[in-house]
Tab-separated table of C-alpha atoms in Angstrom:
chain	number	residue	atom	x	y	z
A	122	UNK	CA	9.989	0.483	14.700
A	123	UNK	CA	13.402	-0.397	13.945
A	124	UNK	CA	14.328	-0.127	10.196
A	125	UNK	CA	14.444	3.470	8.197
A	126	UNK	CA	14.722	3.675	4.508
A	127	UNK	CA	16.539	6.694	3.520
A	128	UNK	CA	15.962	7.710	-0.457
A	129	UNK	CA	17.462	10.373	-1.994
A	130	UNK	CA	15.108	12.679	-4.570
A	131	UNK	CA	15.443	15.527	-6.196
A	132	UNK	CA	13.459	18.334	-4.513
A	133	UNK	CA	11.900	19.027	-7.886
A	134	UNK	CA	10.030	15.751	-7.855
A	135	UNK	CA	8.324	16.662	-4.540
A	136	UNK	CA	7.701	20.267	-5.836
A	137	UNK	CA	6.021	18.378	-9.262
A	138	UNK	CA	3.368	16.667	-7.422
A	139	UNK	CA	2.480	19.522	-5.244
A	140	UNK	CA	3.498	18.287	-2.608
A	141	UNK	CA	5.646	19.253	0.884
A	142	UNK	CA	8.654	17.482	1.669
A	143	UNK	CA	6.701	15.641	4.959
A	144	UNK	CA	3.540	14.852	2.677
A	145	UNK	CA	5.776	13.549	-0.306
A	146	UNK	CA	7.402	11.132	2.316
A	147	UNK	CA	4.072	9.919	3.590
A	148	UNK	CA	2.906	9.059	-0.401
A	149	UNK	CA	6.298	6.977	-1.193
A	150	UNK	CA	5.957	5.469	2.342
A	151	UNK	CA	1.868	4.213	1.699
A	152	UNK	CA	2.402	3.675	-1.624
A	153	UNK	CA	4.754	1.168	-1.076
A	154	UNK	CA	3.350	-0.737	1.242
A	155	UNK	CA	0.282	-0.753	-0.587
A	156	UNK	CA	2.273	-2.274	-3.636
A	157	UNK	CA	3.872	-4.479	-1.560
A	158	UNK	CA	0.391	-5.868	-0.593
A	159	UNK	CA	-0.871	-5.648	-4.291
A	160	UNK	CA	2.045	-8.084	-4.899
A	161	UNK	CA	1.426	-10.554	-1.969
A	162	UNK	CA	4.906	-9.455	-0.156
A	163	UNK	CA	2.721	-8.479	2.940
A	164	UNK	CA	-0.365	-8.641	4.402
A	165	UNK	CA	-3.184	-5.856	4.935
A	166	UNK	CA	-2.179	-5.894	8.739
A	167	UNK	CA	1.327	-5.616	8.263
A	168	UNK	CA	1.081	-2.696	5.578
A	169	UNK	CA	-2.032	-1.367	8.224
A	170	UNK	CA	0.649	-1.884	11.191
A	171	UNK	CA	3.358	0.095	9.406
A	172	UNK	CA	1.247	3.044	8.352
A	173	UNK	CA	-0.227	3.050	11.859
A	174	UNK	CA	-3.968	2.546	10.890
A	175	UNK	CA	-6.604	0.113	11.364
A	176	UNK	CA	-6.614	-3.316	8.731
A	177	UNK	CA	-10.328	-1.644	7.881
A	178	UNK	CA	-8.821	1.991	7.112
A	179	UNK	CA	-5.802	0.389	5.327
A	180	UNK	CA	-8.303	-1.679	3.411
A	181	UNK	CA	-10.038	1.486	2.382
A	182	UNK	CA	-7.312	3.141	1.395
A	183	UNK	CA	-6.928	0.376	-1.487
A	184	UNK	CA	-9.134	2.245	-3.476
A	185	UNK	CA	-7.343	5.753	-3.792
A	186	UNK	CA	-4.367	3.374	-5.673
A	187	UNK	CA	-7.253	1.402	-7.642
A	188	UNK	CA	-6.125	-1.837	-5.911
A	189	UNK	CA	-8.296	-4.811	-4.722
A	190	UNK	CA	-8.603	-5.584	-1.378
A	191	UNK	CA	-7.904	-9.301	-2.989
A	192	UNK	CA	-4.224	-8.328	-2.845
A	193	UNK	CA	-2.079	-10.964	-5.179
A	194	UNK	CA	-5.656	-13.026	-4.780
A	195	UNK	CA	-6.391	-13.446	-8.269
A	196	UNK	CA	-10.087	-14.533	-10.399
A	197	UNK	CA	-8.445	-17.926	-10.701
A	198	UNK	CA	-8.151	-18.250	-6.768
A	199	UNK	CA	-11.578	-16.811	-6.172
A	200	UNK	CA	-13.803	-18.797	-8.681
A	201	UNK	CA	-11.692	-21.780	-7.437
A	202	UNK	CA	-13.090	-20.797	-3.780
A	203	UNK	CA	-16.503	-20.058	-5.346
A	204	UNK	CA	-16.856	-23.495	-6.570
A	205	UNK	CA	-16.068	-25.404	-3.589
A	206	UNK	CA	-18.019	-22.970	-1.385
């Protein structure tokens, strides 16, 4: 992979969550790619890609963060496909 993100944090806010400095970076890292796919900036295999799992796993993981696997697919979209299934 060729781009890093470097963020600076207070140790504190690690330390707050209960979390070690390696699993704190993990958590920012999936949580953003899972908002970036809750906002329709990528898709599941991209964000799966990144995080190096499977589409299905990174589908699964949705849950945990209470998002839909519909992404930025909203009720209007999917009663739309609905009625002219």
């Amino acid at each position: 992979m060729k781009g890093i993100i470097n963020i600076a944090y207070p140790e504190s806010l690690a330390n707050s969550l209960r979390l070690s400095e390696k699993e704190f970076e993990s958590e920012m890292k999936t949580s953003s790619l899972v908002k970036l796919f809750e906002l329709g900036k990528v898709s599941s295999g991209v964000a799966a890609r990144v995080l190096g799992l499977s589409r299905v796993d990174f589908l699964e993981l949705l849950s945990k963060y209470h998002v839909s696997v519909f992404g930025a697919y909203d009720t209007d979209d999917l009663n739309d496909d609905l009625a002219n299934a």
